[in-house]
Coordinates of C-alpha atoms in Angstrom, one line a residue:
X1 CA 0.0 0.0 0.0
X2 CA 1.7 3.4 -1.0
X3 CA 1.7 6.2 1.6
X4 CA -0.4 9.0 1.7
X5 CA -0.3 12.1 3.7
X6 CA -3.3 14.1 5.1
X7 CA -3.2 17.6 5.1
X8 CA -4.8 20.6 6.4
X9 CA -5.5 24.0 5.1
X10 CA -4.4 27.0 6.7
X11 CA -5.2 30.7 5.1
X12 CA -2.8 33.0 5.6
X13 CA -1.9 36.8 4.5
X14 CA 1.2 37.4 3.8
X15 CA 2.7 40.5 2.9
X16 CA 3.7 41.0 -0.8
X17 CA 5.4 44.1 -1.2
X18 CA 4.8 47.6 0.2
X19 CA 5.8 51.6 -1.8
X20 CA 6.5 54.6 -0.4
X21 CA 6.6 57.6 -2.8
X22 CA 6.1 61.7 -2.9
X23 CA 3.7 63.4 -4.2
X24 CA 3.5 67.6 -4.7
X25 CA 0.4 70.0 -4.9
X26 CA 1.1 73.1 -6.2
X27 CA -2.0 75.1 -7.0
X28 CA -3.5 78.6 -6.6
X29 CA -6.3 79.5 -4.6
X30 CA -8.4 82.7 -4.8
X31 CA -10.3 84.2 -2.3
X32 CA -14.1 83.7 -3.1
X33 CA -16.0 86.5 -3.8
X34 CA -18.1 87.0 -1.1
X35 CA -14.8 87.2 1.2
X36 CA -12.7 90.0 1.8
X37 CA -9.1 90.2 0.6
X38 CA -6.6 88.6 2.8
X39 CA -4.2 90.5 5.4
X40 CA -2.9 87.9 7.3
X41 CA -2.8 83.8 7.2
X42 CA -3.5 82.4 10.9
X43 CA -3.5 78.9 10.4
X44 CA -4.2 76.2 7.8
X45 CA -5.7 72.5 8.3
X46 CA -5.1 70.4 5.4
X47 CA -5.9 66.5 4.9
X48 CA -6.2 64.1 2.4
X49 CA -8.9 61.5 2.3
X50 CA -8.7 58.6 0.1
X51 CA -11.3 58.0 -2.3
X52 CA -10.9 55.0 -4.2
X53 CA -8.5 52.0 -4.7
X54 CA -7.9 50.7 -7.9
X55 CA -5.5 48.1 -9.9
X56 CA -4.2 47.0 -13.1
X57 CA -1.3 46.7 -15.3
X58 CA 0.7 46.1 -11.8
X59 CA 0.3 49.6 -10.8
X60 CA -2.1 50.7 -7.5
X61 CA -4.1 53.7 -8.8
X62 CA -5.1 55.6 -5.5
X63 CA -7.5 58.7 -5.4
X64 CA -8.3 60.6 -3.0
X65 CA -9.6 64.5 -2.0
X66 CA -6.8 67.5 -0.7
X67 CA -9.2 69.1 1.5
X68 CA -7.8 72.6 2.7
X69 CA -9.2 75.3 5.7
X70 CA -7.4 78.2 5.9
X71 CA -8.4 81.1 8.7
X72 CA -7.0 84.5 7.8
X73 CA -7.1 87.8 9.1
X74 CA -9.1 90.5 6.5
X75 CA -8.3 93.5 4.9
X76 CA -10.4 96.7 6.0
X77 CA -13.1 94.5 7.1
X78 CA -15.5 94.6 10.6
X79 CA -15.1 90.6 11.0
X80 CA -12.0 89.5 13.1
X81 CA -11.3 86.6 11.4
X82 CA -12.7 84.7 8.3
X83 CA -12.1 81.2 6.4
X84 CA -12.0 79.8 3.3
X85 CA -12.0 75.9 1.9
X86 CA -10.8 74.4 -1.1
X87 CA -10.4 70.8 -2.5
X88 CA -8.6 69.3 -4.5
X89 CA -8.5 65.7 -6.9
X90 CA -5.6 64.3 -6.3
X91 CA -4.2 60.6 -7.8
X92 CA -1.4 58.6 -8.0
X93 CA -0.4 55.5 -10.3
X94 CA 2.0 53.2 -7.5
X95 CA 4.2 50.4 -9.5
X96 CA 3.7 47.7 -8.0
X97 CA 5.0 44.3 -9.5
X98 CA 3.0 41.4 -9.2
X99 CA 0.0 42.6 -7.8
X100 CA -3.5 41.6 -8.3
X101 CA -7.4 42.5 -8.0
X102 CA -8.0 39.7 -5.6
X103 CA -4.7 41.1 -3.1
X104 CA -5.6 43.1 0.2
X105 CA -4.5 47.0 -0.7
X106 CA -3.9 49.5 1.8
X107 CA -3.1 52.8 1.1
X108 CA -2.9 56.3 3.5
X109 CA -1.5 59.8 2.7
X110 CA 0.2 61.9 5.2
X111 CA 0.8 65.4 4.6
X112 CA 4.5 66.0 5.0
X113 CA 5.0 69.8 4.6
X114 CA 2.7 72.2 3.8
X115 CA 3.4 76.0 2.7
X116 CA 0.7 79.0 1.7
X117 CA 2.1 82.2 0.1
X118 CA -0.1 84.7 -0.7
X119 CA 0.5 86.3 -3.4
X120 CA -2.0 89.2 -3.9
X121 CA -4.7 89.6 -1.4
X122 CA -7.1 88.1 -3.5
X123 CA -5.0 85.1 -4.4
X124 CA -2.8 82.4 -2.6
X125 CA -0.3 79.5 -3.4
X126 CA -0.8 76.8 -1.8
X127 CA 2.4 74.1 -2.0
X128 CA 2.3 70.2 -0.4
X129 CA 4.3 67.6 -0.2
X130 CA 2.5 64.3 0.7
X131 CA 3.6 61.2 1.8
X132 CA 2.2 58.2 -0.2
X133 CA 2.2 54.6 1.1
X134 CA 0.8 51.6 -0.3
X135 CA 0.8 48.5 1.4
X136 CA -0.2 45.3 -0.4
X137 CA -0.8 41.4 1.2
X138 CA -1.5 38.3 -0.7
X139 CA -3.7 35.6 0.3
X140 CA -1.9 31.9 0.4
X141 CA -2.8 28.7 1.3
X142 CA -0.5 26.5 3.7
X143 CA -1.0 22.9 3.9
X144 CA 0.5 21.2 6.8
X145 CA 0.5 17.3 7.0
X146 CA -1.2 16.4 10.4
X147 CA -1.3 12.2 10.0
X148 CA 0.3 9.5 7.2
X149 CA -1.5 6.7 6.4
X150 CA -0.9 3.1 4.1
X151 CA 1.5 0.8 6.0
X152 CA 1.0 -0.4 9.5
X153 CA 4.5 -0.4 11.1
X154 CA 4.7 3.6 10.1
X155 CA 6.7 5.8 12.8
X156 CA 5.8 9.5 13.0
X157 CA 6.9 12.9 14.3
X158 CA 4.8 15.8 14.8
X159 CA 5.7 19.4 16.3
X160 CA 3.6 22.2 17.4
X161 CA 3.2 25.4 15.5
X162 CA 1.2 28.2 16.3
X163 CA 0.0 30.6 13.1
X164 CA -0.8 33.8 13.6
X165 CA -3.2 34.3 10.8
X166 CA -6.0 37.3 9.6
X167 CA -9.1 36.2 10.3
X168 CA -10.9 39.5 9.2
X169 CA -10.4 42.8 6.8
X170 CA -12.3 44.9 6.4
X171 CA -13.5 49.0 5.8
X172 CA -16.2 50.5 7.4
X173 CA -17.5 53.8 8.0
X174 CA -19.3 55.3 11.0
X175 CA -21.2 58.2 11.7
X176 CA -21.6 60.3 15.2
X177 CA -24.1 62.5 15.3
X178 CA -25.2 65.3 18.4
X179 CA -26.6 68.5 19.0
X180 CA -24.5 70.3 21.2
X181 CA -25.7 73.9 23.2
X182 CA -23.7 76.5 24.5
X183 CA -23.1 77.7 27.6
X184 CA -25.7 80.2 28.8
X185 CA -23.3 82.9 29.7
X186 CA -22.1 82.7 25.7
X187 CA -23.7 84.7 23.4
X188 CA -25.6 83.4 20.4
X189 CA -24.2 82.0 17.3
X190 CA -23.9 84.7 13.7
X191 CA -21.2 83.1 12.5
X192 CA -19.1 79.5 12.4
X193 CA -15.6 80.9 11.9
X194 CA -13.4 78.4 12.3
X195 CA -13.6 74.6 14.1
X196 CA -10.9 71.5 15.2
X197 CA -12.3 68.1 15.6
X198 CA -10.2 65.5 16.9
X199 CA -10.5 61.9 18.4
X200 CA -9.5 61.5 21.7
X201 CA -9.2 58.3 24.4
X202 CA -9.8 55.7 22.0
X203 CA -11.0 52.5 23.2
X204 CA -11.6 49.1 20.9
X205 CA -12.4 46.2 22.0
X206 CA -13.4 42.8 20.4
X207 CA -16.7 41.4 21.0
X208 CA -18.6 37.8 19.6
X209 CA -18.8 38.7 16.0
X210 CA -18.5 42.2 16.5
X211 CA -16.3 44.8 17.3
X212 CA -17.0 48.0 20.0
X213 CA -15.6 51.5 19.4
X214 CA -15.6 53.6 22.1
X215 CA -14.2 57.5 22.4
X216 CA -14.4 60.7 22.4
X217 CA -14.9 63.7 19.5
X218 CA -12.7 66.8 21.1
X219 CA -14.6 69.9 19.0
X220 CA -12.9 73.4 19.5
X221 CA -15.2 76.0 17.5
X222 CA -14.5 79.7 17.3
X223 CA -17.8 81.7 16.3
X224 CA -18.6 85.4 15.9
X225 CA -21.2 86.3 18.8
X226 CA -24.5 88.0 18.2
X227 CA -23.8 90.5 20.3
X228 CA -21.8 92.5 17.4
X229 CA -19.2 92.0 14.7
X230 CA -16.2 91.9 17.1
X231 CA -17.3 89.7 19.3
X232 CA -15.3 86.7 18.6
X233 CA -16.2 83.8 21.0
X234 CA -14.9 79.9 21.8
X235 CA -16.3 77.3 23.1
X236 CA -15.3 73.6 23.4
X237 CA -17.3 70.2 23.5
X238 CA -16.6 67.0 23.7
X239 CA -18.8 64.8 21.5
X240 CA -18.5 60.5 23.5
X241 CA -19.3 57.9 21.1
X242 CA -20.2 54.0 21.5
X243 CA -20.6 51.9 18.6
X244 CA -20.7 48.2 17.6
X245 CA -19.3 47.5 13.9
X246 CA -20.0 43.8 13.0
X247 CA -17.4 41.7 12.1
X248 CA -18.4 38.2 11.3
X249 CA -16.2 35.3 13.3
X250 CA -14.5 37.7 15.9
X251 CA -14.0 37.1 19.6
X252 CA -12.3 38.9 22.7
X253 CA -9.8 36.0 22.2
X254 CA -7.9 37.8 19.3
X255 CA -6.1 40.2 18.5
X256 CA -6.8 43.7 16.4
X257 CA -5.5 46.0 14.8
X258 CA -8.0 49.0 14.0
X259 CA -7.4 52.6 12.5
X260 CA -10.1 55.4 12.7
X261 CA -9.9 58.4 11.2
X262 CA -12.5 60.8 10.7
X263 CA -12.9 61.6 7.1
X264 CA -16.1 64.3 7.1
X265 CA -17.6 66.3 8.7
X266 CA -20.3 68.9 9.1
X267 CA -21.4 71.5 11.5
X268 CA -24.8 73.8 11.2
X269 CA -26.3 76.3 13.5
X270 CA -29.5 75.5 14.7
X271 CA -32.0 77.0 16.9
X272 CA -33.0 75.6 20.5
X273 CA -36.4 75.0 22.1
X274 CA -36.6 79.3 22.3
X275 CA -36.0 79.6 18.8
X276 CA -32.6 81.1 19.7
X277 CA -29.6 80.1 17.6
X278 CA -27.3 78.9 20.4
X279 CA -26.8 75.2 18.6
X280 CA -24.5 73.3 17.2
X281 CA -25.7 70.2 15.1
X282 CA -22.4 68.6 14.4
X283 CA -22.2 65.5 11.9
X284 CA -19.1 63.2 11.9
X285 CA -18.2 60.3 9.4
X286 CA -15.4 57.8 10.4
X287 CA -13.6 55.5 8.4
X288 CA -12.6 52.1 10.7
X289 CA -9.6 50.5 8.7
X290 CA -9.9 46.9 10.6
X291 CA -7.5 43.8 10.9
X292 CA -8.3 40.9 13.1
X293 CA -5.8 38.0 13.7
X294 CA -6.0 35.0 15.3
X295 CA -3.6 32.4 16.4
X296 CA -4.0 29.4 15.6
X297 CA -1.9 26.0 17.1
X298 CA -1.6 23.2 14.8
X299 CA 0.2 19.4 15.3
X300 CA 2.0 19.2 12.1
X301 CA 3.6 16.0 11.3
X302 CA 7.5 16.4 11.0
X303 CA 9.0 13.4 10.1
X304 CA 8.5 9.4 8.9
X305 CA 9.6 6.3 8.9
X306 CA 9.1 3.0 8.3
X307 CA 10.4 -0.6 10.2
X308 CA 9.8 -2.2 6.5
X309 CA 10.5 0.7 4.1
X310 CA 13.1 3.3 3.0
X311 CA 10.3 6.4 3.3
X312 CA 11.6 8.9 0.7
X313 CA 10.4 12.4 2.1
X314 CA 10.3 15.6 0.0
X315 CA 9.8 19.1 1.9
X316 CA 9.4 22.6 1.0
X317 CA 10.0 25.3 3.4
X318 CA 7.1 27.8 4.1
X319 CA 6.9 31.0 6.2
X320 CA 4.4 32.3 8.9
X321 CA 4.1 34.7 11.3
X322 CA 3.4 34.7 15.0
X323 CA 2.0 37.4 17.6
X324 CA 5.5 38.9 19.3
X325 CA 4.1 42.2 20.8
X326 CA 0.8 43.9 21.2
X327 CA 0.6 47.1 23.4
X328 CA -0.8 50.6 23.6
X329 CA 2.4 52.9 24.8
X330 CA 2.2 56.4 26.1
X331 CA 4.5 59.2 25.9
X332 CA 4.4 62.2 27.9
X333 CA 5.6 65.3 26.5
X334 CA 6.2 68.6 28.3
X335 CA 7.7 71.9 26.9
X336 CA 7.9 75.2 27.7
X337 CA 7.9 77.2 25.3
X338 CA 8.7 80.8 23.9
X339 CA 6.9 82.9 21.3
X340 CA 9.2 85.0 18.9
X341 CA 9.4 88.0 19.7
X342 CA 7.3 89.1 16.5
X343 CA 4.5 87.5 17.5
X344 CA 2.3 89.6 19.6
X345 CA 1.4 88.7 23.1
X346 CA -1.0 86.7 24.8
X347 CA -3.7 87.8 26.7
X348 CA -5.6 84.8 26.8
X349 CA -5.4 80.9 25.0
X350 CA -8.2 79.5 23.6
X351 CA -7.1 75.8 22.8
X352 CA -4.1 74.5 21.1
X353 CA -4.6 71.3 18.2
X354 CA -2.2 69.0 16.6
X355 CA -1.0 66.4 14.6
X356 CA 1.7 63.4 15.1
X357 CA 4.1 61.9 12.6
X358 CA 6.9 59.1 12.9
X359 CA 10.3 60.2 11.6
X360 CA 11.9 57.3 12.7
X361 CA 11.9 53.6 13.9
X362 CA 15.1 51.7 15.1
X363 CA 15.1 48.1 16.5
X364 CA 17.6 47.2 19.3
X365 CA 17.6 44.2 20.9
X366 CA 14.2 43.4 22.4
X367 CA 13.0 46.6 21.6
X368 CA 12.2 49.4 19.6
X369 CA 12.8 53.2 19.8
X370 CA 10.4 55.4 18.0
X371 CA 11.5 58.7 17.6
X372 CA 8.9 61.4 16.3
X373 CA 7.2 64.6 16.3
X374 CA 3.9 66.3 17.3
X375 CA 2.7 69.8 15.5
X376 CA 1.4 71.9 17.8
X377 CA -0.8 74.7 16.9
X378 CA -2.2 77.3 20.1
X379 CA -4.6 79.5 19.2
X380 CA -5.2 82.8 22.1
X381 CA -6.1 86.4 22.2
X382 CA -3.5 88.3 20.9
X383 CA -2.8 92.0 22.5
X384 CA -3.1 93.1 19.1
X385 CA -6.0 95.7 18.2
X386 CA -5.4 94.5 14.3
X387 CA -5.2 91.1 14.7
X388 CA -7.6 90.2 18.1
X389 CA -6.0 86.4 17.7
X390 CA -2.9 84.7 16.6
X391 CA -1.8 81.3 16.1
X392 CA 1.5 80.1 16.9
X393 CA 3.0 76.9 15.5
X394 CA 5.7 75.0 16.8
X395 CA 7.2 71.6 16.8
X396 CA 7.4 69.0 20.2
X397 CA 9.8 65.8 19.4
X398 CA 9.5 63.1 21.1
X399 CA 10.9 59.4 21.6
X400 CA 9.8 56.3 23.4
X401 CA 10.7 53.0 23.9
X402 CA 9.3 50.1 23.3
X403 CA 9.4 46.6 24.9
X404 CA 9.7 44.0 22.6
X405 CA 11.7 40.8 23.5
X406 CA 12.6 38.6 20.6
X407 CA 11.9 41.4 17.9
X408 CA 14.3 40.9 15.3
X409 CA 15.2 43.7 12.6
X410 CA 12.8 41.9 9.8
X411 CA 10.0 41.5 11.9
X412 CA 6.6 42.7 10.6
X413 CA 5.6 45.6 13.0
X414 CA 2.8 48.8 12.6
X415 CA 2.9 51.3 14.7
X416 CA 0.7 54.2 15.0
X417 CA 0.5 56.9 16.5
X418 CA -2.1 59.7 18.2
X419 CA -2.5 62.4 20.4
X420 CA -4.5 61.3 23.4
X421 CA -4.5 65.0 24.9
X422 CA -3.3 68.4 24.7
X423 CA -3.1 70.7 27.5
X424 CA -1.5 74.3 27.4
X425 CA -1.1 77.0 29.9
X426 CA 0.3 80.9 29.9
X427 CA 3.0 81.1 32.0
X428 CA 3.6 84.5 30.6
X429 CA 2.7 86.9 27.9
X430 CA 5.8 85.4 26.1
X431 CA 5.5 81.7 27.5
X432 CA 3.3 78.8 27.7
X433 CA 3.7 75.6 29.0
X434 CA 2.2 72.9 26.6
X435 CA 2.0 69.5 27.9
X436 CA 1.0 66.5 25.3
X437 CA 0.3 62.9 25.8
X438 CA 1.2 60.6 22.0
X439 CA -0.5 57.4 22.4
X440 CA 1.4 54.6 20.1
X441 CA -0.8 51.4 19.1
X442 CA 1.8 48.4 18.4
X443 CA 1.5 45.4 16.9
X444 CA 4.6 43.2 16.3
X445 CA 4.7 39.8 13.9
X446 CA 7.3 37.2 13.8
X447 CA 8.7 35.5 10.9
X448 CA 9.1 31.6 11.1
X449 CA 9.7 29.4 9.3
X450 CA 8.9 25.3 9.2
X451 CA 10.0 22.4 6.7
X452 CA 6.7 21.2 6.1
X453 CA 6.0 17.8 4.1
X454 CA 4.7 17.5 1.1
X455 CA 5.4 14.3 -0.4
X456 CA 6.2 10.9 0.9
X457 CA 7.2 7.5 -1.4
X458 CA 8.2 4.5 0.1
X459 CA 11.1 1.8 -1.2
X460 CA 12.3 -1.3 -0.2
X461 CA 14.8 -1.1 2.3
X462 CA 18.8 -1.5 2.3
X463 CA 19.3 -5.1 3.9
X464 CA 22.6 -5.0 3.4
X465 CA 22.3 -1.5 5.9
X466 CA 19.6 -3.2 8.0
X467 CA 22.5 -6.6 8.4
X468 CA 25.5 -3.8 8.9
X469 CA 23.4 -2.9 12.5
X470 CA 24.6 -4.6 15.3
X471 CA 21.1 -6.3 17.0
X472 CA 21.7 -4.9 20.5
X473 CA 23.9 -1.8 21.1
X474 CA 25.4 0.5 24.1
X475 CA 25.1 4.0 23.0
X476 CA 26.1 7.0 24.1
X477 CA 24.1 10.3 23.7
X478 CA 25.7 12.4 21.4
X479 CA 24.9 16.8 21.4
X480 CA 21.5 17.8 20.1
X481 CA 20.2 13.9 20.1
X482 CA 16.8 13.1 20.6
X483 CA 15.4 9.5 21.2
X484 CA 13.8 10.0 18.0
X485 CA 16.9 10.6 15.8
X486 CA 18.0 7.9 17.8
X487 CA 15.3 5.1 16.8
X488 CA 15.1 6.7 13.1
X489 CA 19.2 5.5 12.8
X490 CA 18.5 2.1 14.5
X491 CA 15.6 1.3 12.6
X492 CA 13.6 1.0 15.9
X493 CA 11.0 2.5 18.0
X494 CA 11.3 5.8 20.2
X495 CA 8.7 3.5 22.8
X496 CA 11.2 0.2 22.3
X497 CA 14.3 2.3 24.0
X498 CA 11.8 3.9 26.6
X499 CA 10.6 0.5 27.9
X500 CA 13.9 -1.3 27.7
X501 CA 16.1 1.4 29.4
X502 CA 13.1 1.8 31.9
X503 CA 13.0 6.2 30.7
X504 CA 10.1 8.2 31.4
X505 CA 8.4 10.4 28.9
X506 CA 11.1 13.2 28.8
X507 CA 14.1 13.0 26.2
X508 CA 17.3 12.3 26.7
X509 CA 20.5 14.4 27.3
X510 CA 24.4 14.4 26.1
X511 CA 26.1 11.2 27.9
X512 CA 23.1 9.3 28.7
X513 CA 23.5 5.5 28.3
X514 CA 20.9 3.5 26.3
X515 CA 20.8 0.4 25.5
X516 CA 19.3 -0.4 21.6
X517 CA 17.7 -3.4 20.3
X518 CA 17.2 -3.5 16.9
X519 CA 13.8 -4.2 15.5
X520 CA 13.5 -6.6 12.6
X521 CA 10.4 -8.3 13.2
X522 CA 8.9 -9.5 10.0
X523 CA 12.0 -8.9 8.2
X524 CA 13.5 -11.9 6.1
X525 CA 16.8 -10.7 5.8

């Protein structure tokens, strides 16, 4: 009877290849219309949000929408402060070789640099540079032998392995929605002039089939009071969310890793029970970029051999990953800082907003060191009769270390980054004292690698080997032996050499003694 192996099927995603390229915007912008010309730039807020995905001639085609707010200063006009918005197509044609429709594509944008020159003051340039990455993963199928069958006298090896393999991807978008009120002693709302919307104190957790989303919308909005053209007011609110996304065949067992971003929104003045305008009725789309993985432990079979065959084994070596590291690190970040001494004092701050990048990533020996950077933007009441606020801009680095043990420098990691707070505090008319918490979301993959069996043919055996083995022998354990290599040289049983040297069920070590019949039963030799 010939042998045959059974085999099981494990799905795994593996990545295939990743790009990281530059992209520029340079375009022109002109002041609408119904604004008035431009005196001063405060502050800009640009993002990009991707669009679309597409793939062919082994190029990623990624689209997406350069959305930019700018708040400026006017020309000879009653208003404080006024905004403007543009947006922008954008797309990008990423060479990637090999890849296919069926392959799991992610892509994100990160604006890298961002400069606006006016250059009349009905007219602006507005230059980018932004960061484009495209990550691509294959789907593969690993078959892993887990029993032989077709002779009787068969001996077999097996080993654990434990996969770490993606159970779910997936997008999804979800929407928060509230009507917020302000505080009585405000005044009410003419005018939205200018708002930040962040999240903040991000919780996920995995759930049967589902997955929960828990957080908080920060919302900073500056708006121009009823109460007359100069009155320029602030108010902030947070905006707590709860939400189940379902996610077919998850559990609190496994692991995830889950981006959100928000990707729109829209805020409105409405009026309250009174008919006064004192509400806000703010609309906010997410985007939930979500990765599952679960591990998954399997007794492969390792090795054959046969008491009355030569077992001829063919192998092919196959990679997997397993689950090193998963952990949510904070950084701290404190600064005082000093505003140059062209920018005009403070009298009073009305929030401060930022963003976080990652310059850099080194690995060290079970660990890694992130180095990066937060921009930080504070926003307060300038001393300034022409300009009643000013936004300063400034730069906090900040590193952190990350535990890690076993990392090695080709392991598969993501880290990524967020601002969990940000608190700042005059100190002086000149100084402030900003203090920043960066939240960094880790997850950490292991290669590995296993000789997994794929073939097995069976021959008669070598008597005139079998007749060249002494029928009982006194051995001595060499380095690295187990009872198994052992019994596969003597053409024996690992069980045999237990019950004859009287060993229990561990292996053996360097200098043991053993004593080895060989077994030939059946055999006409």
């Amino acid at each position: 009877m010939s042998l045959e192996l059974e085999q099981r099927n494990i799905t795994l995603i593996k990545p295939k290849g990743n790009r990281m390229l530059q992209m520029t915007i340079d375009e022109d912008m002109n002041v609408p219309d119904i604004k008035p010309d431009i005196d001063k730039i405060l502050q800009n807020h640009c993002v990009v949000n991707i669009t679309g995905i597409d793939v062919y001639d082994s190029k990623v085609m990624v689209k997406g929408d350069f959305h930019c707010k700018i708040l400026y200063v006017p020309l000879n006009d009653s208003k404080p402060v006024h905004n403007m918005m543009n947006l922008i197509p954008i797309e990008e044609a990423v060479n990637m070789d090999g890849v296919a429709k069926g392959d799991h594509i992610k892509a994100e944008y990160a604006v890298e640099e961002m400069k606006i020159t006016p250059i009349n003051t009905r007219k602006i340039n507005m230059k980018a540079i932004i960061q484009v990455k495209v990550m691509v993963d294959e789907k593969k199928d690993m078959y892993v032998p887990i029993d032989v069958c077709g002779e009787k006298d068969i001996q077999s090896k097996w080993d654990d392995i434990t996969v770490c393999k993606l159970l779910a991807s997936k997008k999804e978008n979800y929407k928060i929605k509230d009507e917020l009120a302000i505080p009585s002693s405000k005044p009410n709302i003419t005018e939205i002039l200018w708002y930040d919307r962040s999240i903040k104190n991000k919780e996920i957790r995995l759930l049967d089939d589902k997955v929960n989303v828990k957080g908080t919308i920060a919302l900073a909005t500056l708006y121009l009071g009823e109460t007359g053209e100069n009155s320029l007011e602030f108010v902030e609110h947070e905006i707590p969310f709860n939400g189940v996304i379902e996610c077919h065949g998850v559990n609190e067992d496994m692991y995830s890793d889950i981006d959100i971003k928000i990707v729109e929104d829209k805020i409105q003045i409405r009026p309250d029970l009174d008919g006064e305008e004192r509400v806000l009725s703010v609309d906010v789309m997410t985007s939930l970029d979500i990765k599952v993985y679960s591990e998954e432990k399997s007794n492969i079979l390792t090795d054959v051999y046969s008491l009355s065959g030569d077992v001829q084994i063919n192998k092919e070596l196959v990679e997997y990953e397993t689950l090193l590291c998963k952990n949510q690190s904070q950084c701290k970040i404190k600064e005082s800082i000093e505003l140059a001494s062209h920018d005009p004092d403070m009298m009073q701050i009305y929030y401060a907003t930022g963003d976080v990048n990652v310059d850099n990533i080194d690995v060290y020996e079970d660990k890694v060191e992130v180095e990066g950077v937060v921009f930080c933007n504070i926003i307060y009441v300038a001393a300034d009769d022409n300009s009643p606020i000013n936004v300063y801009s400034t730069m906090l680095p900040f590193n952190q270390v990350i535990d890690a043990e076993g990392i090695k420098k080709d392991s598969n990691m993501s880290i990524r980054p967020s601002i969990n707070y940000m608190n700042c505090s005059m100190l002086g008319e000149k100084e402030v004292e900003v203090k920043c918490g960066v939240s960094l979301d880790t997850i950490i993959f292991d290669k590995q690698e296993v000789n997994v069996i794929n073939g097995l043919a069976e021959e008669p055996l070598d008597l005139k080997k079998i007749q060249g083995i002494p029928s009982v022998v006194g051995y001595i354990v060499k380095d690295n032996e187990s009872l198994w290599d052992i019994a596969k040289n003597y053409y024996t049983k690992v069980d045999d050499i237990r019950q004859i040297n009287n060993l229990d069920a561990g292996d053996v070590k360097r200098g043991d003694k053993l004593i080895i019949v060989k077994n030939i039963d059946g055999l006409e030799i």
